[in-house]
Amino acid sequence: MLVVMQHGATAEDVTRVVALIEEMGYGARPMPGAQRTAVGVVGNDGRIDGSRFEALPGVAQVISVTQPYKQVSREWRPENTVVTIAPGVSFGGAEIPVIAGPCSVEGEQQIVAAAQAVRAAGAAALRGGAYKPRSSPYSFQGLGKRGLEMLALARRETGLAIVTEALDDEGAQLVAEHADCIQIGARNMQNYALLKTVGRLGKPVLLKRGMAATIADLLLSAEYILAEGNPHVILCERGVRSFDPMTRNLFDLTAVPLVHKLSHLPIIADPSHGTGLRDLVPPMARAALAAGADGLIVEVHPTPDRARSDGAQSLYPDQFARLMEEMRAIAGTLGRTLTPAPGTAAASVG
Amino acid sequence: MLVVMQHGATAEDVTRVVALIEEMGYGARPMPGAQRTAVGVVGNDGRIDGSRFEALPGVAQVISVTQPYKQVSREWRPENTVVTIAPGVSFGGAEIPVIAGPCSVEGEQQIVAAAQAVRAAGAAALRGGAYKPRSSPYSFQGLGKRGLEMLALARRETGLAIVTEALDDEGAQLVAEHADCIQIGARNMQNYALLKTVGRLGKPVLLKRGMAATIADLLLSAEYILAEGNPHVILCERGVRSFDPMTRNLFDLTAVPLVHKLSHLPIIADPSHGTGLRDLVPPMARAALAAGADGLIVEVHPTPDRARSDGAQSLYPDQFARLMEEMRAIAGTLGRTLTPAPGTAAASVG
Amino acid sequence: MLVVMQHGATAEDVTRVVALIEEMGYGARPMPGAQRTAVGVVGNDGRIDGSRFEALPGVAQVISVTQPYKQVSREWRPENTVVTIAPGVSFGGAEIPVIAGPCSVEGEQQIVAAAQAVRAAGAAALRGGAYKPRSSPYSFQGLGKRGLEMLALARRETGLAIVTEALDDEGAQLVAEHADCIQIGARNMQNYALLKTVGRLGKPVLLKRGMAATIADLLLSAEYILAEGNPHVILCERGVRSFDPMTRNLFDLTAVPLVHKLSHLPIIADPSHGTGLRDLVPPMARAALAAGADGLIVEVHPTPDRARSDGAQSLYPDQFARLMEEMRAIAGTLGRTLTPAPGTAAASVG
Amino acid sequence: MLVVMQHGATAEDVTRVVALIEEMGYGARPMPGAQRTAVGVVGNDGRIDGSRFEALPGVAQVISVTQPYKQVSREWRPENTVVTIAPGVSFGGAEIPVIAGPCSVEGEQQIVAAAQAVRAAGAAALRGGAYKPRSSPYSFQGLGKRGLEMLALARRETGLAIVTEALDDEGAQLVAEHADCIQIGARNMQNYALLKTVGRLGKPVLLKRGMAATIADLLLSAEYILAEGNPHVILCERGVRSFDPMTRNLFDLTAVPLVHKLSHLPIIADPSHGTGLRDLVPPMARAALAAGADGLIVEVHPTPDRARSDGAQSLYPDQFARLMEEMRAIAGTLGRTLTPAPGTAAASVG
């Protein structure tokens, strides 16, 4: 940590800062500059609350050079973490699983049809919301426990792993029982109570980036889960709030290589929420792979114009099949392959 | 709702849109323009999911003209809602209560000293966190239930109403038992499970705007609480995420008159989180009042440089006392008064 | 400046950083921490380009603690700069001038009527665009030189000082001849060629904050003007780009006390562009004064529903007159007064 | 255009809106809804200023459904525009040119070495700033006309086309004489005087997106150039302002497919400014190609740690050579090829 003094700070002001640092048990190293003096803190173990210094006279700014996150950092663990959600479906290795399916589970027939369609195109896992966080209390909120049972049925029919969202403790418990991976949505990225719950459940977690979360915020939220003893965390970029109304969100793909640099956790991308418009999904899905994403999550609906939510960003099944072909080719240029659909031999790269 | 067709949309495309509108039970009104045709939906009761149209060929854009929120809107209820959290402490009327106190409850002595200091300066309510949502799992997380008991003690000592945050269902229940108003923080603004819980508890709720929430998002989150039968909701502007690192947040005071225009609910302002720097708090607190805020929530700490959190944005007690004087004068120019501290006569305007 | 090393940086990496610092003629002060080492630069005169260090192996981050701006800083000049644009019209002192008038000069009759109306309500200066920067090349672009002549006529008729925008070198020259203060708009805040031109003209400059400019960016743009020898710069907050489509911009009033803290230059506020909606202008104008603004610039049109641009955010003359009364009262609570209209005695505080 | 009335608007309010629409020469089509009435404007030719309606009593909102840009739109011209800046170097066709080189021209030796290095790796054009827009007036501002002459020398030595920035009218004239393509930087994207100048010069223009420009803003700025008769415009995504300090900008690659949908103009991407960190450039360059970019502009410096600007985001020559290989492979999967360096046979796709 570095305490930067104001231009006009007195020697006494500097002394006061030095004294507080030493009182806290650290070393203080003043550095006079041409414009101003800064005081370095030596031996900071990451637990100093810098705001105590900001309150002192003559202090201009407190700068932290210690990362606030630990267990999620690549400095803590240099090699990649590989998160396996079901046999053969792992994130963070050379194989890249694609999770696909509708926004919401709407009924048995719909979810099974969707599962069969995405499996046929090569998806390794099925997505579909049973609990839907909707901005309006009057919008369709999902089928709840019945939706989870339909997902479990779709798994029996197709062998696909299941990824679905939980909104509260009770839901997390039920999702853990019925599915392979618990999704924490963007709106709940800083719902620390829920993060602790899924940390304790020990089940793989797909943690989506919040609407205005920095990468450090995202990593800190993951840290909450790891701190409870659950290392099976997959991060997900899904776009942040934008000033441009033309797209639903601003899809920040740089998050992918940035997370790879800072953390050992895998990161996947969601081009459906990232863009919000069907036509933009295939190019941005390709881009996500090229940026190094460890997986993709894509909305596909058997009949998008009949979808109860997110119809405009859901791919038609044949569009998705074409996209899978394109993604296989791009993965090949990076020395990676798409995870094959369950029960099929690995797809060869074209 | 208005379905805007692409420039090159065919007559058949338009017919398909008209047919879907009518199939949904509404009237369709095509409007040919020089550049493109638009189709108006007549009789929309607010439940149409526009994304179904976006999926159709020839459709460029779907524009909603119906507000997604209802019970919170001024169109639903033209007169102001006045939310009373304790005898004599009401938000939304001519009197303006100031809530003040430390970021966190740190101990009995600290919270009682803080309560006495802010009461002496004229505050009507005490803030102080027993449950703290911290970005890092390793930061101080609050004293929990013991903290709530200390707040209750401070109320007995001073008569101040108590406002404190809840992070989950269990905490909400405990806060409802010990305090006068349950705060939902920015990170949980879209934690719909928690919103429903506090809706059912029926206790007054202070709902803070999320980091990247639009005003419509904020109103929709309030709608979740009202939809559960709890009309006692106070909104709070506390700054949104900014690209400028110089302040903690970007304090969006325009939210105050904008909420007054769109909703009957009271709205207060939090200049401490809105700015993050002690020196900026008094001018922005004055500005909030001048913009029409129905209350203020301000961090004040007996010894800010010893605070366990948010020290840099906490006012010294004497600074707060001066600010109260300034705010009294500004309230007077608007024909309003500050709510007097409990047990004191109404302060006269200087 | 502080060069922060990665966790795994080698002793050789640190040595390389130290060597480069010393080669550049500064002192290097390594500070080993529990997690990582940082190297302080001693004697930095503000001219080091930190990016040279970011390129070295083992370097995690380079942190600048030196402000990039100089002459505009309060450290350079502790007392307020007072900028006088016409006799009796000064920004930065106890008196607060209000600049008012239409978005565009539309004709002789319109601008003179507007000038008379705003003068009657107590404005000290007249605004009105002769050169309009419009997003679309097909929108009304202003009357140009003829517009400037109409502004000069309005000055002769009313005695009001004239503030109007220049878009290029030639226009700046003409504005300097016809008006009292050259406005540089948000879109040109980083048009450094134009900043240098108005720096050399020596005429007072009203510099508006850019759409996504940080306060440091704004101060650096002002530095360009001061560096050419022109100290007569008035800054202006007019809102930044927002993710919320409900308002035209996000009016960042915290800029006012923040600029006062960092710089000796005066800063005024533009609630018309800051909000974009007439109903929001009066409360936010009051808020700007309460935050300490050294002036206001407000759009007022004799007949807003006939305006050729910005009609929706222009006040009606009687609305403006009421607002002036409210602002006089607020200024009074801060020990300030509104600058009286030319030829009138100072208004007494109500 | 659609004029949306307030819930409580009277029949008289609606009549007034209808009358104004008809007075302006258009047709009015009222559409009563369950919550509110909207009035459609029939025959809108794109010139109506909606703000005139916002001023009327009972009006809640005015919604434009007409695009403000024309000549740049795909509706105006369905087929792609191909912009050729030098023989064999075209943007918008199947071949993808890569522009590479240092941030600034620093000297003859440096720019020629850079040119040779990037040509050897397969670049088709050379970048390098002779006029540098720097936030601080005290930073290195470029070598000016001498820099342009050095770029011309580098072209003679290598055959590479030259792309370089102009900041004002005089500079634009000189760039047009010495280079093949005039770059307009992000800070000048809405400097309409400069846009008109380069429109009149008729030379190819590389127009970079502004810091907070929407895609519509970018297209409107391009429209200024086309409206002067110059159709040779290449757009460039280079990142927008972000709330996350970890990257220099937020690289918005969705701009690529979005521009392709809305406009016939080619769009390229600048991952160097888009990310600001060398390690992030290769993955994001690959991502840009996969998203469909029509070209790349990348900072490469012979000795980045000696660069006078942007050293931290400049690639080493060997890094760039590896990236070119990766990009060739990705282009191949999309059925495209990289434009070969001048004087070499087309590279075959691996």
mmCIF file with all atom_site columns, C-alpha atoms in Angstrom, chain C residues 10-117:
data_model
loop_
_atom_site.group_PDB
_atom_site.id
_atom_site.type_symbol
_atom_site.label_atom_id
_atom_site.label_alt_id
_atom_site.label_comp_id
_atom_site.label_asym_id
_atom_site.label_entity_id
_atom_site.label_seq_id
_atom_site.pdbx_PDB_ins_code
_atom_site.Cartn_x
_atom_site.Cartn_y
_atom_site.Cartn_z
_atom_site.occupancy
_atom_site.B_iso_or_equiv
_atom_site.pdbx_formal_charge
_atom_site.auth_seq_id
_atom_site.auth_comp_id
_atom_site.auth_asym_id
_atom_site.auth_atom_id
_atom_site.pdbx_PDB_model_num
ATOM 1   C CA . THR C 1 10  ? 12.709  -12.429 -9.892  1.00 0.00 ? 10  THR C CA 1
ATOM 2   C CA . ALA C 1 11  ? 15.447  -10.394 -8.234  1.00 0.00 ? 11  ALA C CA 1
ATOM 3   C CA . GLU C 1 12  ? 16.758  -9.792  -11.735 1.00 0.00 ? 12  GLU C CA 1
ATOM 4   C CA . ASP C 1 13  ? 13.420  -8.314  -12.801 1.00 0.00 ? 13  ASP C CA 1
ATOM 5   C CA . VAL C 1 14  ? 13.567  -5.889  -9.892  1.00 0.00 ? 14  VAL C CA 1
ATOM 6   C CA . THR C 1 15  ? 17.149  -4.988  -10.731 1.00 0.00 ? 15  THR C CA 1
ATOM 7   C CA . ARG C 1 16  ? 16.172  -4.242  -14.310 1.00 0.00 ? 16  ARG C CA 1
ATOM 8   C CA . VAL C 1 17  ? 13.458  -1.828  -13.138 1.00 0.00 ? 17  VAL C CA 1
ATOM 9   C CA . VAL C 1 18  ? 15.841  -0.127  -10.727 1.00 0.00 ? 18  VAL C CA 1
ATOM 10  C CA . ALA C 1 19  ? 18.418  0.234   -13.494 1.00 0.00 ? 19  ALA C CA 1
ATOM 11  C CA . LEU C 1 20  ? 15.933  1.837   -15.908 1.00 0.00 ? 20  LEU C CA 1
ATOM 12  C CA . ILE C 1 21  ? 14.765  4.304   -13.229 1.00 0.00 ? 21  ILE C CA 1
ATOM 13  C CA . GLU C 1 22  ? 18.338  5.305   -12.502 1.00 0.00 ? 22  GLU C CA 1
ATOM 14  C CA . GLU C 1 23  ? 19.204  5.503   -16.189 1.00 0.00 ? 23  GLU C CA 1
ATOM 15  C CA . MET C 1 24  ? 16.347  8.019   -16.501 1.00 0.00 ? 24  MET C CA 1
ATOM 16  C CA . GLY C 1 25  ? 17.947  10.115  -13.804 1.00 0.00 ? 25  GLY C CA 1
ATOM 17  C CA . TYR C 1 26  ? 15.697  9.371   -10.851 1.00 0.00 ? 26  TYR C CA 1
ATOM 18  C CA . GLY C 1 27  ? 16.132  7.549   -7.587  1.00 0.00 ? 27  GLY C CA 1
ATOM 19  C CA . ALA C 1 28  ? 14.775  4.011   -7.118  1.00 0.00 ? 28  ALA C CA 1
ATOM 20  C CA . ARG C 1 29  ? 13.488  2.733   -3.796  1.00 0.00 ? 29  ARG C CA 1
ATOM 21  C CA . PRO C 1 30  ? 12.503  -0.968  -3.705  1.00 0.00 ? 30  PRO C CA 1
ATOM 22  C CA . MET C 1 31  ? 9.896   -1.937  -1.100  1.00 0.00 ? 31  MET C CA 1
ATOM 23  C CA . PRO C 1 32  ? 9.534   -5.681  -0.539  1.00 0.00 ? 32  PRO C CA 1
ATOM 24  C CA . GLY C 1 33  ? 6.032   -6.705  0.643   1.00 0.00 ? 33  GLY C CA 1
ATOM 25  C CA . ALA C 1 34  ? 4.614   -9.945  1.901   1.00 0.00 ? 34  ALA C CA 1
ATOM 26  C CA . GLN C 1 35  ? 2.886   -10.561 -1.426  1.00 0.00 ? 35  GLN C CA 1
ATOM 27  C CA . ARG C 1 36  ? 4.987   -8.568  -3.866  1.00 0.00 ? 36  ARG C CA 1
ATOM 28  C CA . THR C 1 37  ? 7.694   -5.955  -4.235  1.00 0.00 ? 37  THR C CA 1
ATOM 29  C CA . ALA C 1 38  ? 7.084   -2.401  -5.388  1.00 0.00 ? 38  ALA C CA 1
ATOM 30  C CA . VAL C 1 39  ? 9.731   0.062   -6.535  1.00 0.00 ? 39  VAL C CA 1
ATOM 31  C CA . GLY C 1 40  ? 9.183   3.743   -5.797  1.00 0.00 ? 40  GLY C CA 1
ATOM 32  C CA . VAL C 1 41  ? 10.544  6.464   -8.057  1.00 0.00 ? 41  VAL C CA 1
ATOM 33  C CA . VAL C 1 42  ? 12.058  9.335   -6.109  1.00 0.00 ? 42  VAL C CA 1
ATOM 34  C CA . GLY C 1 43  ? 12.349  12.788  -7.647  1.00 0.00 ? 43  GLY C CA 1
ATOM 35  C CA . ASN C 1 44  ? 9.717   12.301  -10.354 1.00 0.00 ? 44  ASN C CA 1
ATOM 36  C CA . ASP C 1 45  ? 9.111   15.680  -11.982 1.00 0.00 ? 45  ASP C CA 1
ATOM 37  C CA . GLY C 1 46  ? 5.977   14.486  -13.732 1.00 0.00 ? 46  GLY C CA 1
ATOM 38  C CA . ARG C 1 47  ? 7.574   13.734  -17.071 1.00 0.00 ? 47  ARG C CA 1
ATOM 39  C CA . ILE C 1 48  ? 8.185   9.995   -16.753 1.00 0.00 ? 48  ILE C CA 1
ATOM 40  C CA . ASP C 1 49  ? 6.199   7.888   -19.182 1.00 0.00 ? 49  ASP C CA 1
ATOM 41  C CA . GLY C 1 50  ? 5.176   4.956   -17.005 1.00 0.00 ? 50  GLY C CA 1
ATOM 42  C CA . SER C 1 51  ? 4.386   2.738   -19.948 1.00 0.00 ? 51  SER C CA 1
ATOM 43  C CA . ARG C 1 52  ? 8.111   2.131   -20.473 1.00 0.00 ? 52  ARG C CA 1
ATOM 44  C CA . PHE C 1 53  ? 8.090   0.121   -17.249 1.00 0.00 ? 53  PHE C CA 1
ATOM 45  C CA . GLU C 1 54  ? 4.941   -1.826  -18.049 1.00 0.00 ? 54  GLU C CA 1
ATOM 46  C CA . ALA C 1 55  ? 6.896   -3.403  -20.870 1.00 0.00 ? 55  ALA C CA 1
ATOM 47  C CA . LEU C 1 56  ? 9.527   -4.946  -18.590 1.00 0.00 ? 56  LEU C CA 1
ATOM 48  C CA . PRO C 1 57  ? 9.406   -8.579  -17.428 1.00 0.00 ? 57  PRO C CA 1
ATOM 49  C CA . GLY C 1 58  ? 8.006   -9.094  -13.943 1.00 0.00 ? 58  GLY C CA 1
ATOM 50  C CA . VAL C 1 59  ? 6.166   -5.771  -13.821 1.00 0.00 ? 59  VAL C CA 1
ATOM 51  C CA . ALA C 1 60  ? 2.524   -6.073  -12.763 1.00 0.00 ? 60  ALA C CA 1
ATOM 52  C CA . GLN C 1 61  ? 1.398   -2.448  -12.785 1.00 0.00 ? 61  GLN C CA 1
ATOM 53  C CA . VAL C 1 62  ? 2.657   1.124   -12.887 1.00 0.00 ? 62  VAL C CA 1
ATOM 54  C CA . ILE C 1 63  ? 0.926   3.598   -10.602 1.00 0.00 ? 63  ILE C CA 1
ATOM 55  C CA . SER C 1 64  ? 1.292   7.329   -11.058 1.00 0.00 ? 64  SER C CA 1
ATOM 56  C CA . VAL C 1 65  ? 1.013   9.507   -7.994  1.00 0.00 ? 65  VAL C CA 1
ATOM 57  C CA . THR C 1 66  ? 1.911   12.715  -9.776  1.00 0.00 ? 66  THR C CA 1
ATOM 58  C CA . GLN C 1 67  ? -0.944  14.753  -11.178 1.00 0.00 ? 67  GLN C CA 1
ATOM 59  C CA . PRO C 1 68  ? -0.515  15.196  -14.910 1.00 0.00 ? 68  PRO C CA 1
ATOM 60  C CA . TYR C 1 69  ? -1.863  18.764  -14.799 1.00 0.00 ? 69  TYR C CA 1
ATOM 61  C CA . LYS C 1 70  ? -0.001  21.694  -13.262 1.00 0.00 ? 70  LYS C CA 1
ATOM 62  C CA . GLN C 1 71  ? -1.091  25.291  -13.873 1.00 0.00 ? 71  GLN C CA 1
ATOM 63  C CA . VAL C 1 72  ? -4.769  24.495  -13.332 1.00 0.00 ? 72  VAL C CA 1
ATOM 64  C CA . SER C 1 73  ? -4.123  22.819  -9.982  1.00 0.00 ? 73  SER C CA 1
ATOM 65  C CA . ARG C 1 74  ? -4.845  24.329  -6.631  1.00 0.00 ? 74  ARG C CA 1
ATOM 66  C CA . GLU C 1 75  ? -1.387  23.248  -5.562  1.00 0.00 ? 75  GLU C CA 1
ATOM 67  C CA . TRP C 1 76  ? -0.011  25.602  -8.219  1.00 0.00 ? 76  TRP C CA 1
ATOM 68  C CA . ARG C 1 77  ? -2.292  28.473  -7.187  1.00 0.00 ? 77  ARG C CA 1
ATOM 69  C CA . PRO C 1 78  ? -4.149  28.168  -3.873  1.00 0.00 ? 78  PRO C CA 1
ATOM 70  C CA . GLU C 1 79  ? -6.555  31.115  -4.249  1.00 0.00 ? 79  GLU C CA 1
ATOM 71  C CA . ASN C 1 80  ? -9.591  31.058  -6.580  1.00 0.00 ? 80  ASN C CA 1
ATOM 72  C CA . THR C 1 81  ? -9.205  32.418  -10.084 1.00 0.00 ? 81  THR C CA 1
ATOM 73  C CA . VAL C 1 82  ? -11.942 34.929  -10.882 1.00 0.00 ? 82  VAL C CA 1
ATOM 74  C CA . VAL C 1 83  ? -12.791 35.132  -14.588 1.00 0.00 ? 83  VAL C CA 1
ATOM 75  C CA . THR C 1 84  ? -14.472 38.341  -15.693 1.00 0.00 ? 84  THR C CA 1
ATOM 76  C CA . ILE C 1 85  ? -16.174 38.180  -19.085 1.00 0.00 ? 85  ILE C CA 1
ATOM 77  C CA . ALA C 1 86  ? -17.743 41.661  -19.037 1.00 0.00 ? 86  ALA C CA 1
ATOM 78  C CA . PRO C 1 87  ? -17.956 44.513  -16.540 1.00 0.00 ? 87  PRO C CA 1
ATOM 79  C CA . GLY C 1 88  ? -19.746 43.172  -13.476 1.00 0.00 ? 88  GLY C CA 1
ATOM 80  C CA . VAL C 1 89  ? -19.939 39.598  -14.764 1.00 0.00 ? 89  VAL C CA 1
ATOM 81  C CA . SER C 1 90  ? -17.347 37.505  -12.937 1.00 0.00 ? 90  SER C CA 1
ATOM 82  C CA . PHE C 1 91  ? -17.129 33.788  -12.232 1.00 0.00 ? 91  PHE C CA 1
ATOM 83  C CA . GLY C 1 92  ? -15.350 32.418  -9.185  1.00 0.00 ? 92  GLY C CA 1
ATOM 84  C CA . GLY C 1 93  ? -16.137 35.132  -6.627  1.00 0.00 ? 93  GLY C CA 1
ATOM 85  C CA . ALA C 1 94  ? -19.031 35.576  -4.231  1.00 0.00 ? 94  ALA C CA 1
ATOM 86  C CA . GLU C 1 95  ? -21.417 36.648  -6.999  1.00 0.00 ? 95  GLU C CA 1
ATOM 87  C CA . ILE C 1 96  ? -22.971 33.970  -9.182  1.00 0.00 ? 96  ILE C CA 1
ATOM 88  C CA . PRO C 1 97  ? -23.831 34.918  -12.774 1.00 0.00 ? 97  PRO C CA 1
ATOM 89  C CA . VAL C 1 98  ? -26.619 33.101  -14.575 1.00 0.00 ? 98  VAL C CA 1
ATOM 90  C CA . ILE C 1 99  ? -26.239 32.684  -18.341 1.00 0.00 ? 99  ILE C CA 1
ATOM 91  C CA . ALA C 1 100 ? -29.544 32.016  -20.069 1.00 0.00 ? 100 ALA C CA 1
ATOM 92  C CA . GLY C 1 101 ? -31.060 31.946  -23.527 1.00 0.00 ? 101 GLY C CA 1
ATOM 93  C CA . PRO C 1 102 ? -32.075 29.659  -26.361 1.00 0.00 ? 102 PRO C CA 1
ATOM 94  C CA . CYS C 1 103 ? -30.159 26.701  -27.725 1.00 0.00 ? 103 CYS C CA 1
ATOM 95  C CA . SER C 1 104 ? -29.784 28.370  -31.143 1.00 0.00 ? 104 SER C CA 1
ATOM 96  C CA . VAL C 1 105 ? -30.019 31.876  -32.496 1.00 0.00 ? 105 VAL C CA 1
ATOM 97  C CA . GLU C 1 106 ? -32.961 31.505  -34.869 1.00 0.00 ? 106 GLU C CA 1
ATOM 98  C CA . GLY C 1 107 ? -33.583 35.132  -35.892 1.00 0.00 ? 107 GLY C CA 1
ATOM 99  C CA . GLU C 1 108 ? -33.275 38.722  -34.736 1.00 0.00 ? 108 GLU C CA 1
ATOM 100 C CA . GLN C 1 109 ? -36.696 38.864  -33.178 1.00 0.00 ? 109 GLN C CA 1
ATOM 101 C CA . GLN C 1 110 ? -36.308 35.540  -31.349 1.00 0.00 ? 110 GLN C CA 1
ATOM 102 C CA . ILE C 1 111 ? -32.909 36.299  -29.841 1.00 0.00 ? 111 ILE C CA 1
ATOM 103 C CA . VAL C 1 112 ? -33.824 39.825  -28.760 1.00 0.00 ? 112 VAL C CA 1
ATOM 104 C CA . ALA C 1 113 ? -37.072 38.570  -27.193 1.00 0.00 ? 113 ALA C CA 1
ATOM 105 C CA . ALA C 1 114 ? -35.137 35.845  -25.399 1.00 0.00 ? 114 ALA C CA 1
ATOM 106 C CA . ALA C 1 115 ? -32.525 38.340  -24.200 1.00 0.00 ? 115 ALA C CA 1
ATOM 107 C CA . GLN C 1 116 ? -35.166 40.680  -22.834 1.00 0.00 ? 116 GLN C CA 1
ATOM 108 C CA . ALA C 1 117 ? -36.979 37.862  -21.076 1.00 0.00 ? 117 ALA C CA 1
#
